[in-house]
GROMACS .gro file of N, CA and C in nm:
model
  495
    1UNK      N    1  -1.127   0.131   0.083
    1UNK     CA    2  -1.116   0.266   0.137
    1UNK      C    3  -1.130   0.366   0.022
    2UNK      N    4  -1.206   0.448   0.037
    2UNK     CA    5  -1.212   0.537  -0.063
    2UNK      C    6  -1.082   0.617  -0.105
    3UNK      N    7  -1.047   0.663  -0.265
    3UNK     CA    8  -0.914   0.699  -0.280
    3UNK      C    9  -0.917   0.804  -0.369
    4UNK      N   10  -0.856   0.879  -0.464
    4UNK     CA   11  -0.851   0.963  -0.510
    4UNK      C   12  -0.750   0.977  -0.597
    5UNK      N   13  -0.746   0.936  -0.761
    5UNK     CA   14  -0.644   0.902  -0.875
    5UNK      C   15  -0.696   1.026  -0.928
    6UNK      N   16  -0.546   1.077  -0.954
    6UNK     CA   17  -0.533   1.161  -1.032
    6UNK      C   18  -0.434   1.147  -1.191
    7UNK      N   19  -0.460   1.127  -1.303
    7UNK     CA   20  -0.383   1.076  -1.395
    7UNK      C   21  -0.383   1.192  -1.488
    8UNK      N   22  -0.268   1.180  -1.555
    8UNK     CA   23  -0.248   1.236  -1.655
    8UNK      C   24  -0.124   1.194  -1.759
    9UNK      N   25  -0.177   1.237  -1.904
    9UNK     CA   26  -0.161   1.178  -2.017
    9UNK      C   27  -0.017   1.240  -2.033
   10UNK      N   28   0.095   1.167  -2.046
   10UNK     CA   29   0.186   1.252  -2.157
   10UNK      C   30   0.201   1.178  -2.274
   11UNK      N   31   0.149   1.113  -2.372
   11UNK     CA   32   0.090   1.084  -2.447
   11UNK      C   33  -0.031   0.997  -2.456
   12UNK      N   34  -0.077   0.968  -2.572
   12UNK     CA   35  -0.252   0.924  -2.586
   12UNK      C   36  -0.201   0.767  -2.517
   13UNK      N   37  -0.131   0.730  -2.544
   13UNK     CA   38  -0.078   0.555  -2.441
   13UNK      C   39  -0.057   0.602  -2.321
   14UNK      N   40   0.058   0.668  -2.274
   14UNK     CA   41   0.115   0.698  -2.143
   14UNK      C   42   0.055   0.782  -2.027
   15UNK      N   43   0.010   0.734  -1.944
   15UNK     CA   44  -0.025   0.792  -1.811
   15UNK      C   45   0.069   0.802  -1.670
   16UNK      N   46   0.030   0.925  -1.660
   16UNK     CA   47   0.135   0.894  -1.496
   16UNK      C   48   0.014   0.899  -1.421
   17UNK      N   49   0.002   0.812  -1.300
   17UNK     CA   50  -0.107   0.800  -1.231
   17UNK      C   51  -0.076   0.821  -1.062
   18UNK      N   52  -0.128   0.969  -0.998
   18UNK     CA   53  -0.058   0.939  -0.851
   18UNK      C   54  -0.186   0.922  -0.764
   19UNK      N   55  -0.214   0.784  -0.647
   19UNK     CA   56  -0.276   0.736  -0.579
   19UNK      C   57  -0.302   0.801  -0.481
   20UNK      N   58  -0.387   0.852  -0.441
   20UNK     CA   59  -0.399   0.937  -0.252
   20UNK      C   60  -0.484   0.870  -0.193
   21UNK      N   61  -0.510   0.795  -0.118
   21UNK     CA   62  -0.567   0.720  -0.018
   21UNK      C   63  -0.569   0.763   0.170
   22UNK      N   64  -0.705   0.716   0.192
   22UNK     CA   65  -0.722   0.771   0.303
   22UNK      C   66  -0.605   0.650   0.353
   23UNK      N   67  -0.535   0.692   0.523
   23UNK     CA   68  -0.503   0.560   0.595
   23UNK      C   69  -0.565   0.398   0.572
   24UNK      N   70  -0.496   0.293   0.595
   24UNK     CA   71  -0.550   0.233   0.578
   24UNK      C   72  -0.506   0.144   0.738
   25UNK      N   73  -0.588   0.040   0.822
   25UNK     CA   74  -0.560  -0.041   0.924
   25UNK      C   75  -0.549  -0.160   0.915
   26UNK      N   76  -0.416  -0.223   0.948
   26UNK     CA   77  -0.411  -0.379   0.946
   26UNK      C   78  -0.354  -0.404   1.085
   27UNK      N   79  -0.403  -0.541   1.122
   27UNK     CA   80  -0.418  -0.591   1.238
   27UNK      C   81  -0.215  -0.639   1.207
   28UNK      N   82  -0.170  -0.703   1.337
   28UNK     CA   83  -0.020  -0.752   1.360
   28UNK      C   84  -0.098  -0.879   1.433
   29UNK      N   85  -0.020  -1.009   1.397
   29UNK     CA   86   0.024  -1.093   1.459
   29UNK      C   87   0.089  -1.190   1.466
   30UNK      N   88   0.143  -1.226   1.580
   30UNK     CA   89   0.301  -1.366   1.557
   30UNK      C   90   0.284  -1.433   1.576
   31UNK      N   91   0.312  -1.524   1.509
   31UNK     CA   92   0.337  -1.685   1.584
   31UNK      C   93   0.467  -1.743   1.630
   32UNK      N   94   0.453  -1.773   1.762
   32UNK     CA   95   0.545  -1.781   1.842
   32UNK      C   96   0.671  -1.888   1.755
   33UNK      N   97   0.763  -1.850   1.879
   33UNK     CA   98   0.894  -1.906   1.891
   33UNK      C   99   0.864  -2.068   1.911
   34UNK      N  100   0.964  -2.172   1.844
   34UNK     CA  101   0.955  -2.294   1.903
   34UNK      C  102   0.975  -2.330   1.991
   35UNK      N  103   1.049  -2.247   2.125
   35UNK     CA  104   1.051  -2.263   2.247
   35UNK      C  105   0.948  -2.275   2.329
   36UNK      N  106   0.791  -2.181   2.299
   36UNK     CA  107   0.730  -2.141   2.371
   36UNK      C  108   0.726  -2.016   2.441
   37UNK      N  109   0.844  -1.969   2.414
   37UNK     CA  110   0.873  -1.799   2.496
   37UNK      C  111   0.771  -1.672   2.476
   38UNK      N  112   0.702  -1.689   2.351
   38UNK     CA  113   0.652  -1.590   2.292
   38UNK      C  114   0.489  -1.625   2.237
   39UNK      N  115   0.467  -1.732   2.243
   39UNK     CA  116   0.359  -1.770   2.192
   39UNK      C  117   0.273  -1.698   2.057
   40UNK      N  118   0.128  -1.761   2.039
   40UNK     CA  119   0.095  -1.673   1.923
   40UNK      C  120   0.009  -1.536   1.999
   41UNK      N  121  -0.012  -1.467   1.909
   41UNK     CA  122  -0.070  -1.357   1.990
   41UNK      C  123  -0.080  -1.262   1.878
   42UNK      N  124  -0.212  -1.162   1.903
   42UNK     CA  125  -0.211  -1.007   1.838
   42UNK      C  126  -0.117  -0.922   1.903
   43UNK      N  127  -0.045  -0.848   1.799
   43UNK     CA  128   0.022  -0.739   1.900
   43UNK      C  129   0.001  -0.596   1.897
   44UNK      N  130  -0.108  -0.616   1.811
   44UNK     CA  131  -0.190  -0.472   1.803
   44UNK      C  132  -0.235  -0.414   1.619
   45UNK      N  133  -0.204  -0.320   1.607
   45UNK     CA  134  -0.247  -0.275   1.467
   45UNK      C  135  -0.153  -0.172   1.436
   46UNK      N  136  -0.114  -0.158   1.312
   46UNK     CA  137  -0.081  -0.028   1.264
   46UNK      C  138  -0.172   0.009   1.148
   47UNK      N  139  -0.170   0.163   1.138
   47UNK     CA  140  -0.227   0.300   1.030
   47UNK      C  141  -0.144   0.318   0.935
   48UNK      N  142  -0.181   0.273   0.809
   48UNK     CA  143  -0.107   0.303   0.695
   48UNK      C  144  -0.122   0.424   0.620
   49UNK      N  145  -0.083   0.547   0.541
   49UNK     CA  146  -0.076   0.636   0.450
   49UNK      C  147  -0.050   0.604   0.347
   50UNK      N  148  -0.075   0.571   0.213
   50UNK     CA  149   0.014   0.493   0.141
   50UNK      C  150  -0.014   0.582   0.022
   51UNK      N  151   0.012   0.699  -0.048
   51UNK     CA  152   0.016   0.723  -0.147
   51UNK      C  153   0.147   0.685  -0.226
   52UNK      N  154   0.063   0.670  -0.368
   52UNK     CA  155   0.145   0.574  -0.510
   52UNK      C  156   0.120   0.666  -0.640
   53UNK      N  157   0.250   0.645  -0.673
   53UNK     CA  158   0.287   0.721  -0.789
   53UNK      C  159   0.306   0.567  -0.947
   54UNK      N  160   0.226   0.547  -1.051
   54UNK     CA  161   0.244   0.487  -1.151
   54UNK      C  162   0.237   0.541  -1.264
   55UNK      N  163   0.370   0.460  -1.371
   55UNK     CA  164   0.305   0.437  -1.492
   55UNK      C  165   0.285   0.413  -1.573
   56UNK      N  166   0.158   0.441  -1.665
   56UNK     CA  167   0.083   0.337  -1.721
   56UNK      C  168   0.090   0.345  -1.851
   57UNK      N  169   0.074   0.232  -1.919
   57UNK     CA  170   0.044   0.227  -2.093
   57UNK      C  171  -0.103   0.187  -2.144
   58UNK      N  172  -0.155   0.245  -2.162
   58UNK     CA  173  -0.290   0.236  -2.242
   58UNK      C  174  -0.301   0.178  -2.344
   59UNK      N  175  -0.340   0.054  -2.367
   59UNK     CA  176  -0.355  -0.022  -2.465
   59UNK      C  177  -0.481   0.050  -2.578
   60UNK      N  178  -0.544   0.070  -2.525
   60UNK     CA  179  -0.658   0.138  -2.664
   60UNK      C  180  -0.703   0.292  -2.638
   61UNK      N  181  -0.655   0.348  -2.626
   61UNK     CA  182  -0.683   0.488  -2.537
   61UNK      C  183  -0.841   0.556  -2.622
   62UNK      N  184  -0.898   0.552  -2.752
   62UNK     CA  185  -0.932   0.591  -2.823
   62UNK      C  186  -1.065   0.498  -2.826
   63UNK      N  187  -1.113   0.375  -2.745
   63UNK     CA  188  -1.130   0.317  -2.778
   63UNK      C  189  -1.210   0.321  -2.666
   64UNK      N  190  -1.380   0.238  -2.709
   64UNK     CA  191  -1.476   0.257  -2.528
   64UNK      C  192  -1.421   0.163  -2.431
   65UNK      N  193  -1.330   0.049  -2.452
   65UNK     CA  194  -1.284  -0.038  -2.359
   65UNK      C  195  -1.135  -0.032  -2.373
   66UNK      N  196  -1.077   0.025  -2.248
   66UNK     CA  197  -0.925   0.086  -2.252
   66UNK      C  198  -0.865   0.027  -2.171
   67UNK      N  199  -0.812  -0.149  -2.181
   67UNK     CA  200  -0.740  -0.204  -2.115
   67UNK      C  201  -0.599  -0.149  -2.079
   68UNK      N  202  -0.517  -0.145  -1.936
   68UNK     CA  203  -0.383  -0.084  -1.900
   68UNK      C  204  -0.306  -0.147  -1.821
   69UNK      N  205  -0.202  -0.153  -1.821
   69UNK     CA  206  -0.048  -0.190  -1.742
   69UNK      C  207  -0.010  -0.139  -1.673
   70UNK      N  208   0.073  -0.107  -1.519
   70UNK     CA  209   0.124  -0.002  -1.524
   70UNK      C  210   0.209  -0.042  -1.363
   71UNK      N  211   0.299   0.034  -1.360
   71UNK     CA  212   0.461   0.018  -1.249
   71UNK      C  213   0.455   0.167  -1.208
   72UNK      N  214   0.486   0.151  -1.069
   72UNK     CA  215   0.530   0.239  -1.024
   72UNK      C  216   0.633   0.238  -0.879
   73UNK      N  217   0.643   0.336  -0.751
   73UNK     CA  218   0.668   0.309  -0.686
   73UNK      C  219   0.519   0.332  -0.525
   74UNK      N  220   0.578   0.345  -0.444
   74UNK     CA  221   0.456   0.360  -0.332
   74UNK      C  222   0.554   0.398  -0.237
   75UNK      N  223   0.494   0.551  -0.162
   75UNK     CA  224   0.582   0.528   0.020
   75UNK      C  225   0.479   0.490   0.078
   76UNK      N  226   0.487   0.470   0.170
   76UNK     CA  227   0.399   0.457   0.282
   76UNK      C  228   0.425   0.519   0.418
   77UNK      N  229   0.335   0.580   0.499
   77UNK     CA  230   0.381   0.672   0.587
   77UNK      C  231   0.326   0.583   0.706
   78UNK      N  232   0.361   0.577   0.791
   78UNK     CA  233   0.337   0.466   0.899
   78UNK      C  234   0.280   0.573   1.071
   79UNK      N  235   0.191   0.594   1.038
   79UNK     CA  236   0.116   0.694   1.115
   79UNK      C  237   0.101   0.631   1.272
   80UNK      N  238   0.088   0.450   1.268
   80UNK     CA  239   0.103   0.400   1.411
   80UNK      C  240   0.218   0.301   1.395
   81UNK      N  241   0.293   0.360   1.484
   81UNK     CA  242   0.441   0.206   1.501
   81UNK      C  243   0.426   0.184   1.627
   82UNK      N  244   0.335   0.161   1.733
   82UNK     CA  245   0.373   0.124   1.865
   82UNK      C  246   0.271  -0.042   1.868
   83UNK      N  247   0.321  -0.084   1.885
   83UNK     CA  248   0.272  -0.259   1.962
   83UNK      C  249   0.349  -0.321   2.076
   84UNK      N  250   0.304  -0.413   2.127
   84UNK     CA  251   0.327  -0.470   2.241
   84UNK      C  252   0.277  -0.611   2.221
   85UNK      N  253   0.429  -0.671   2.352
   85UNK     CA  254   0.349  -0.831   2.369
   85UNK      C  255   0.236  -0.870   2.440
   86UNK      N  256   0.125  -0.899   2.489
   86UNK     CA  257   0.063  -0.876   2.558
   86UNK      C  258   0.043  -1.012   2.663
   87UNK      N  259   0.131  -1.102   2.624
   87UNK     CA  260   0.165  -1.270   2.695
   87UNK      C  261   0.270  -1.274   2.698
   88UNK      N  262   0.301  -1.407   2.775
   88UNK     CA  263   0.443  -1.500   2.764
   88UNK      C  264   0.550  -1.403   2.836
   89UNK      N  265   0.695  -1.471   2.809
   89UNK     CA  266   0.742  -1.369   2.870
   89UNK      C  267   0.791  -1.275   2.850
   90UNK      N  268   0.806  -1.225   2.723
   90UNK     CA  269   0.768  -1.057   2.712
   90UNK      C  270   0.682  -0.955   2.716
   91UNK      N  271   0.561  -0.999   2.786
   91UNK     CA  272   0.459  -0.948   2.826
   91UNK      C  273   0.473  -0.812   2.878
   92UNK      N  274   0.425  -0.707   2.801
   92UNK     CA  275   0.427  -0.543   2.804
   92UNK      C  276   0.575  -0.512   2.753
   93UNK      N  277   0.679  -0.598   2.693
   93UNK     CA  278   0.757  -0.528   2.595
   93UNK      C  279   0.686  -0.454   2.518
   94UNK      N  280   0.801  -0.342   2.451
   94UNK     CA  281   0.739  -0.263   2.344
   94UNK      C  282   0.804  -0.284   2.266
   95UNK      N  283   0.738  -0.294   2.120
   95UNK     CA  284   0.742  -0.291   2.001
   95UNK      C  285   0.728  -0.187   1.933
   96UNK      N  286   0.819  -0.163   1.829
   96UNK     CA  287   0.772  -0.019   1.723
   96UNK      C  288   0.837  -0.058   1.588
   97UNK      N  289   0.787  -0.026   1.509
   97UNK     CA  290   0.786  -0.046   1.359
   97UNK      C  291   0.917   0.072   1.326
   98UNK      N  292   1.046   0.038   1.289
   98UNK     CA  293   1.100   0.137   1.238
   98UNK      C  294   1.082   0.240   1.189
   99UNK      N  295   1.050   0.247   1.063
   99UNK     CA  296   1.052   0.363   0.976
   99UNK      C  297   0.970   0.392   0.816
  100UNK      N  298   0.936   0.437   0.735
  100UNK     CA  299   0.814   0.441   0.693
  100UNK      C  300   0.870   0.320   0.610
  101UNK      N  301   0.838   0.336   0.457
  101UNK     CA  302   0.867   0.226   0.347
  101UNK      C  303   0.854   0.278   0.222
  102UNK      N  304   0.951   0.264   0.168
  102UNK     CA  305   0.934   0.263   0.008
  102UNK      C  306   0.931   0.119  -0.100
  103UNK      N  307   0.844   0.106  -0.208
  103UNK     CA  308   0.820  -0.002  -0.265
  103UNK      C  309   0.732   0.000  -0.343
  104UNK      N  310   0.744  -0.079  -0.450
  104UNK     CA  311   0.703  -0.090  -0.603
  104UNK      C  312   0.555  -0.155  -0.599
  105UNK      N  313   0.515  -0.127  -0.723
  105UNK     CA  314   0.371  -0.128  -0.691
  105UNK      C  315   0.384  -0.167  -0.886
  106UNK      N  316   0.252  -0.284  -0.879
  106UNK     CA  317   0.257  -0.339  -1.042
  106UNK      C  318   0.106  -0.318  -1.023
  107UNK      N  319   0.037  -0.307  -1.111
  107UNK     CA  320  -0.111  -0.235  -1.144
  107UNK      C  321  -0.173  -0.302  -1.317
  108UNK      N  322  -0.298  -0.334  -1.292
  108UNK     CA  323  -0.363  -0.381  -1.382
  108UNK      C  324  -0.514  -0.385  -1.418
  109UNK      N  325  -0.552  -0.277  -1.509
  109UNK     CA  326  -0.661  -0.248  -1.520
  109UNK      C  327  -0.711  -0.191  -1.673
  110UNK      N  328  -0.872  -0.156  -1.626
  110UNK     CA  329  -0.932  -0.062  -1.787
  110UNK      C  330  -1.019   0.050  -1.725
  111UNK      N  331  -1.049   0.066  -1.837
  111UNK     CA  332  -1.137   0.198  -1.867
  111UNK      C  333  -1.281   0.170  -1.901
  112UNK      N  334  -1.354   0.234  -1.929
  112UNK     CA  335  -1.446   0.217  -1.977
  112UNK      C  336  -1.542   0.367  -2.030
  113UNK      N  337  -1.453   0.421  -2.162
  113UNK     CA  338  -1.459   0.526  -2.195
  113UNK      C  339  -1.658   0.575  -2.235
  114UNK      N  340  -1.699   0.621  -2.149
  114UNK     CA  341  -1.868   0.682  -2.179
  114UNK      C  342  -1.842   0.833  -2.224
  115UNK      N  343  -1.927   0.888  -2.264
  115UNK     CA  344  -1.976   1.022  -2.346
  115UNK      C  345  -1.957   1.110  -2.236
  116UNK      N  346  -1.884   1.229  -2.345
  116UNK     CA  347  -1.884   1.354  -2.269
  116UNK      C  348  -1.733   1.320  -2.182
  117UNK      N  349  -1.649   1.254  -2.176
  117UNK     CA  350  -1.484   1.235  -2.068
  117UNK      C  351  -1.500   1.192  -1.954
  118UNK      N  352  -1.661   1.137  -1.970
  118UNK     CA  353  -1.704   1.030  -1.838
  118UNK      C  354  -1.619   0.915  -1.852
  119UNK      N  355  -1.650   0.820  -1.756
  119UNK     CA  356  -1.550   0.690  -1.736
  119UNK      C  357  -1.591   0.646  -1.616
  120UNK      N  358  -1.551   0.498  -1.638
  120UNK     CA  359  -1.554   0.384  -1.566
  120UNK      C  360  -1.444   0.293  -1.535
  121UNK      N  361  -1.363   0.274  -1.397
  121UNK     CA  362  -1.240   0.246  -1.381
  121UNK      C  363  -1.242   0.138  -1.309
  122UNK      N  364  -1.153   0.068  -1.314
  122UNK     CA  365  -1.186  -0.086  -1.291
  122UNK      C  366  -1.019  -0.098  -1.274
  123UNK      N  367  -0.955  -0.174  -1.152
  123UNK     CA  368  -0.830  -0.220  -1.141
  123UNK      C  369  -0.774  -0.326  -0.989
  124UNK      N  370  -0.679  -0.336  -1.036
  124UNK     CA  371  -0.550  -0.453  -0.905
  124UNK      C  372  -0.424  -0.361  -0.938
  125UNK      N  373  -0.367  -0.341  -0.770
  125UNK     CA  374  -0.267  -0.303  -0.810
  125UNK      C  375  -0.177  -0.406  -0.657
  126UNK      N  376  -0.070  -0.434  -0.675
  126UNK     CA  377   0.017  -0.496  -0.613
  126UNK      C  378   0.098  -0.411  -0.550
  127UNK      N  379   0.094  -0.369  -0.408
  127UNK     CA  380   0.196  -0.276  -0.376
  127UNK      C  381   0.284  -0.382  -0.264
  128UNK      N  382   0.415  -0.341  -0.261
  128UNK     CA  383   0.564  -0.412  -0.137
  128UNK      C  384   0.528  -0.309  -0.065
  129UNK      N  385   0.517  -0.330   0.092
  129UNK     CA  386   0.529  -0.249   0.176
  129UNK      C  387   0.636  -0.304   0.276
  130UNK      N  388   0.712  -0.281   0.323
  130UNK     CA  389   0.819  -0.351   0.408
  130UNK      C  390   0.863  -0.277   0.502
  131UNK      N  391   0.909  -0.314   0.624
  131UNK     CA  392   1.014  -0.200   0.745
  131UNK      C  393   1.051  -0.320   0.840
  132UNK      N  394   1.186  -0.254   0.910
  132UNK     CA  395   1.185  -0.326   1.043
  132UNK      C  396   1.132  -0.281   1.158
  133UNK      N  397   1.132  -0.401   1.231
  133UNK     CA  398   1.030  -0.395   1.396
  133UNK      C  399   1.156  -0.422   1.473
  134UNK      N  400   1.144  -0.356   1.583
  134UNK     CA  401   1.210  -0.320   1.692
  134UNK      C  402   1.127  -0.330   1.820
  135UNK      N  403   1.234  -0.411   1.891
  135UNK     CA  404   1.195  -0.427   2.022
  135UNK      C  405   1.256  -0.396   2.147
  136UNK      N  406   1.212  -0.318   2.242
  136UNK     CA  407   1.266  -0.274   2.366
  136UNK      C  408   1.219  -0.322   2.484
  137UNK      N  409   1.296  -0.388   2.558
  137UNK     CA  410   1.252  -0.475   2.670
  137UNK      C  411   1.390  -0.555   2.747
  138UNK      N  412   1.333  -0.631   2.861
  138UNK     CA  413   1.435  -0.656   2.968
  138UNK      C  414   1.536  -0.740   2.856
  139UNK      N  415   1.466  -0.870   2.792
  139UNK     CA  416   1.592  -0.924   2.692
  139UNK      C  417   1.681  -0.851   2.603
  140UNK      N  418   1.666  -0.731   2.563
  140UNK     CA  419   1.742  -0.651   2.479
  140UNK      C  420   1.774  -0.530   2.549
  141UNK      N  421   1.809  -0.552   2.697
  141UNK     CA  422   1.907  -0.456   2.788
  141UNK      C  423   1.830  -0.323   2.770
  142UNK      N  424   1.695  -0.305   2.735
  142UNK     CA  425   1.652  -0.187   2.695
  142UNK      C  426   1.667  -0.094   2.621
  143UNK      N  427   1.737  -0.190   2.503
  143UNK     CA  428   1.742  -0.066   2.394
  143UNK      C  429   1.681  -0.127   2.307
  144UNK      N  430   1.669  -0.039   2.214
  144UNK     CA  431   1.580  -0.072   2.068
  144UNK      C  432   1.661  -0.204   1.991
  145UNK      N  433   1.622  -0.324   2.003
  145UNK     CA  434   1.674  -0.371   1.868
  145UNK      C  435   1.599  -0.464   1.784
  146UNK      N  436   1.642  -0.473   1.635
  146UNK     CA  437   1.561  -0.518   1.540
  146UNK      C  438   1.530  -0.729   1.605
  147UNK      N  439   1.426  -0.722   1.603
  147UNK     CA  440   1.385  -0.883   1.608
  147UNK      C  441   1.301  -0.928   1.472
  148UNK      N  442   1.245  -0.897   1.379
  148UNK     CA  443   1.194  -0.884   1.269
  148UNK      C  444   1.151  -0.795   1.152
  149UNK      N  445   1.106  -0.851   1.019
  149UNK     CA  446   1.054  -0.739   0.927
  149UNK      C  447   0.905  -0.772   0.944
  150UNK      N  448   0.839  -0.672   0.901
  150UNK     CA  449   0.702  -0.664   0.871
  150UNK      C  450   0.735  -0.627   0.754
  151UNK      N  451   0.634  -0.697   0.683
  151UNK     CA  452   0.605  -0.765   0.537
  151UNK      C  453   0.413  -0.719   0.504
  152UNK      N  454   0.370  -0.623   0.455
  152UNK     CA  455   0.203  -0.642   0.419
  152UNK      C  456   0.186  -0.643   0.298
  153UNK      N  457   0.252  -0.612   0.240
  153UNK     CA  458   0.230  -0.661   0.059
  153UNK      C  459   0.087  -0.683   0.002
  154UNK      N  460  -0.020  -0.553  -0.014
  154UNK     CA  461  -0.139  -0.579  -0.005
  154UNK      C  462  -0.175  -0.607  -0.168
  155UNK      N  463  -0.292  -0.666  -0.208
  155UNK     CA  464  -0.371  -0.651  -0.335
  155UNK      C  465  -0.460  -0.545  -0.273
  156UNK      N  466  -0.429  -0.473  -0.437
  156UNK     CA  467  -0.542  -0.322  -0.392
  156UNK      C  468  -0.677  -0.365  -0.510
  157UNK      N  469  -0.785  -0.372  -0.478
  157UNK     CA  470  -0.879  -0.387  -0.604
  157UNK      C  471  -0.971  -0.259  -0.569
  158UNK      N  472  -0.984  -0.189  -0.664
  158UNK     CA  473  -1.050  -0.073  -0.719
  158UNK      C  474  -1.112  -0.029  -0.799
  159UNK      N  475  -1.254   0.020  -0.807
  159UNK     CA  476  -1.374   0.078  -0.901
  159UNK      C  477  -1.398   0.194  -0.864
  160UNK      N  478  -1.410   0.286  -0.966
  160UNK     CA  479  -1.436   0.412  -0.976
  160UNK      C  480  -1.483   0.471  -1.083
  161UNK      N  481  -1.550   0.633  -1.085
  161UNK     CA  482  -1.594   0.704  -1.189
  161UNK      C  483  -1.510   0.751  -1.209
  162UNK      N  484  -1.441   0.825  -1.334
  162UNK     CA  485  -1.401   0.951  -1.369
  162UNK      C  486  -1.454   1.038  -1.461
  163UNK      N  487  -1.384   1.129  -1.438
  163UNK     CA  488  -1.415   1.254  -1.539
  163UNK      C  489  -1.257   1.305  -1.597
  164UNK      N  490  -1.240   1.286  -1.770
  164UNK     CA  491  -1.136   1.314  -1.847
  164UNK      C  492  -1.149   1.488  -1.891
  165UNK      N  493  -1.032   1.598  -1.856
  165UNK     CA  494  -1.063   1.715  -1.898
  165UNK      C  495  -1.009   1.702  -2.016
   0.00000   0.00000   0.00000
């Protein structure tokens, strides 16, 4: 997905780096209960927001190949929380994803310093995304309650140009 890093130096090593990314979509699905009650099944998709704040140490900053490190945290804004069972016998329960997420994000990449504060960006970054799921339906008397976490814990791999002012 196309993204948009904005970094800056507070010293010639140290970067703070904040991530803006369009939404991103991942599919949901379970695999059932050992009973059989629930079977496997899609239960739909959620829309991620995920801007990330890192940062980084610049191993050669000065240098045309600028290998880097770098930690930070990540929210994530959870733009779709509604799913459903669509089998078995919770069939048209509803599902909703709690609440957004906060979580750490480890990052690993270079540079590739060209003429004039051009550049060439090259990276992995590891972000935790986590929340609970909630379910409302005839087994849970109709109120909301937690039956699992959602876990997406994505690898981010990323290439890009920049321009250094």
């Amino acid at each position: 997905i196309p993204e948009l890093d904005i970094s800056y130096y507070i010293t010639k090593n140290i970067a703070a780096e904040l991530i803006l990314a369009l939404g991103t979509e991942h599919d949901v699905k379970i695999s059932g209960d050992s009973v059989g009650t629930i079977g496997n099944q899609n239960l739909g998709e959620v829309n991620l927001l995920p801007p990330t704040l890192t940062l980084q140490w610049h191993f050669r900053p000065d240098q045309t190949f600028d290998p880097y490190i770098g930690a930070g945290i990540n929210y994530t804004h959870m733009l779709d929380r509604n799913l459903k069972f669509k089998s078995g016998a919770t069939a048209g329960d509803k599902i909703k994803i709690d609440s957004d997420s906060w979580g750490f994000v480890a990052q690993a990449g270079f540079d590739v310093n060209l003429k004039d504060g051009w550049m060439i960006n090259a990276d992995v970054k590891y972000v935790t995304i986590d929340t609970d799921v909630k379910m409302k339906g005839a087994i849970t008397n109709n109120a909301w309650t937690k039956i699992d976490s959602l876990d997406i814990d994505p690898w981010v791999i990323g290439i890009g140009i920049g321009k250094r002012f």
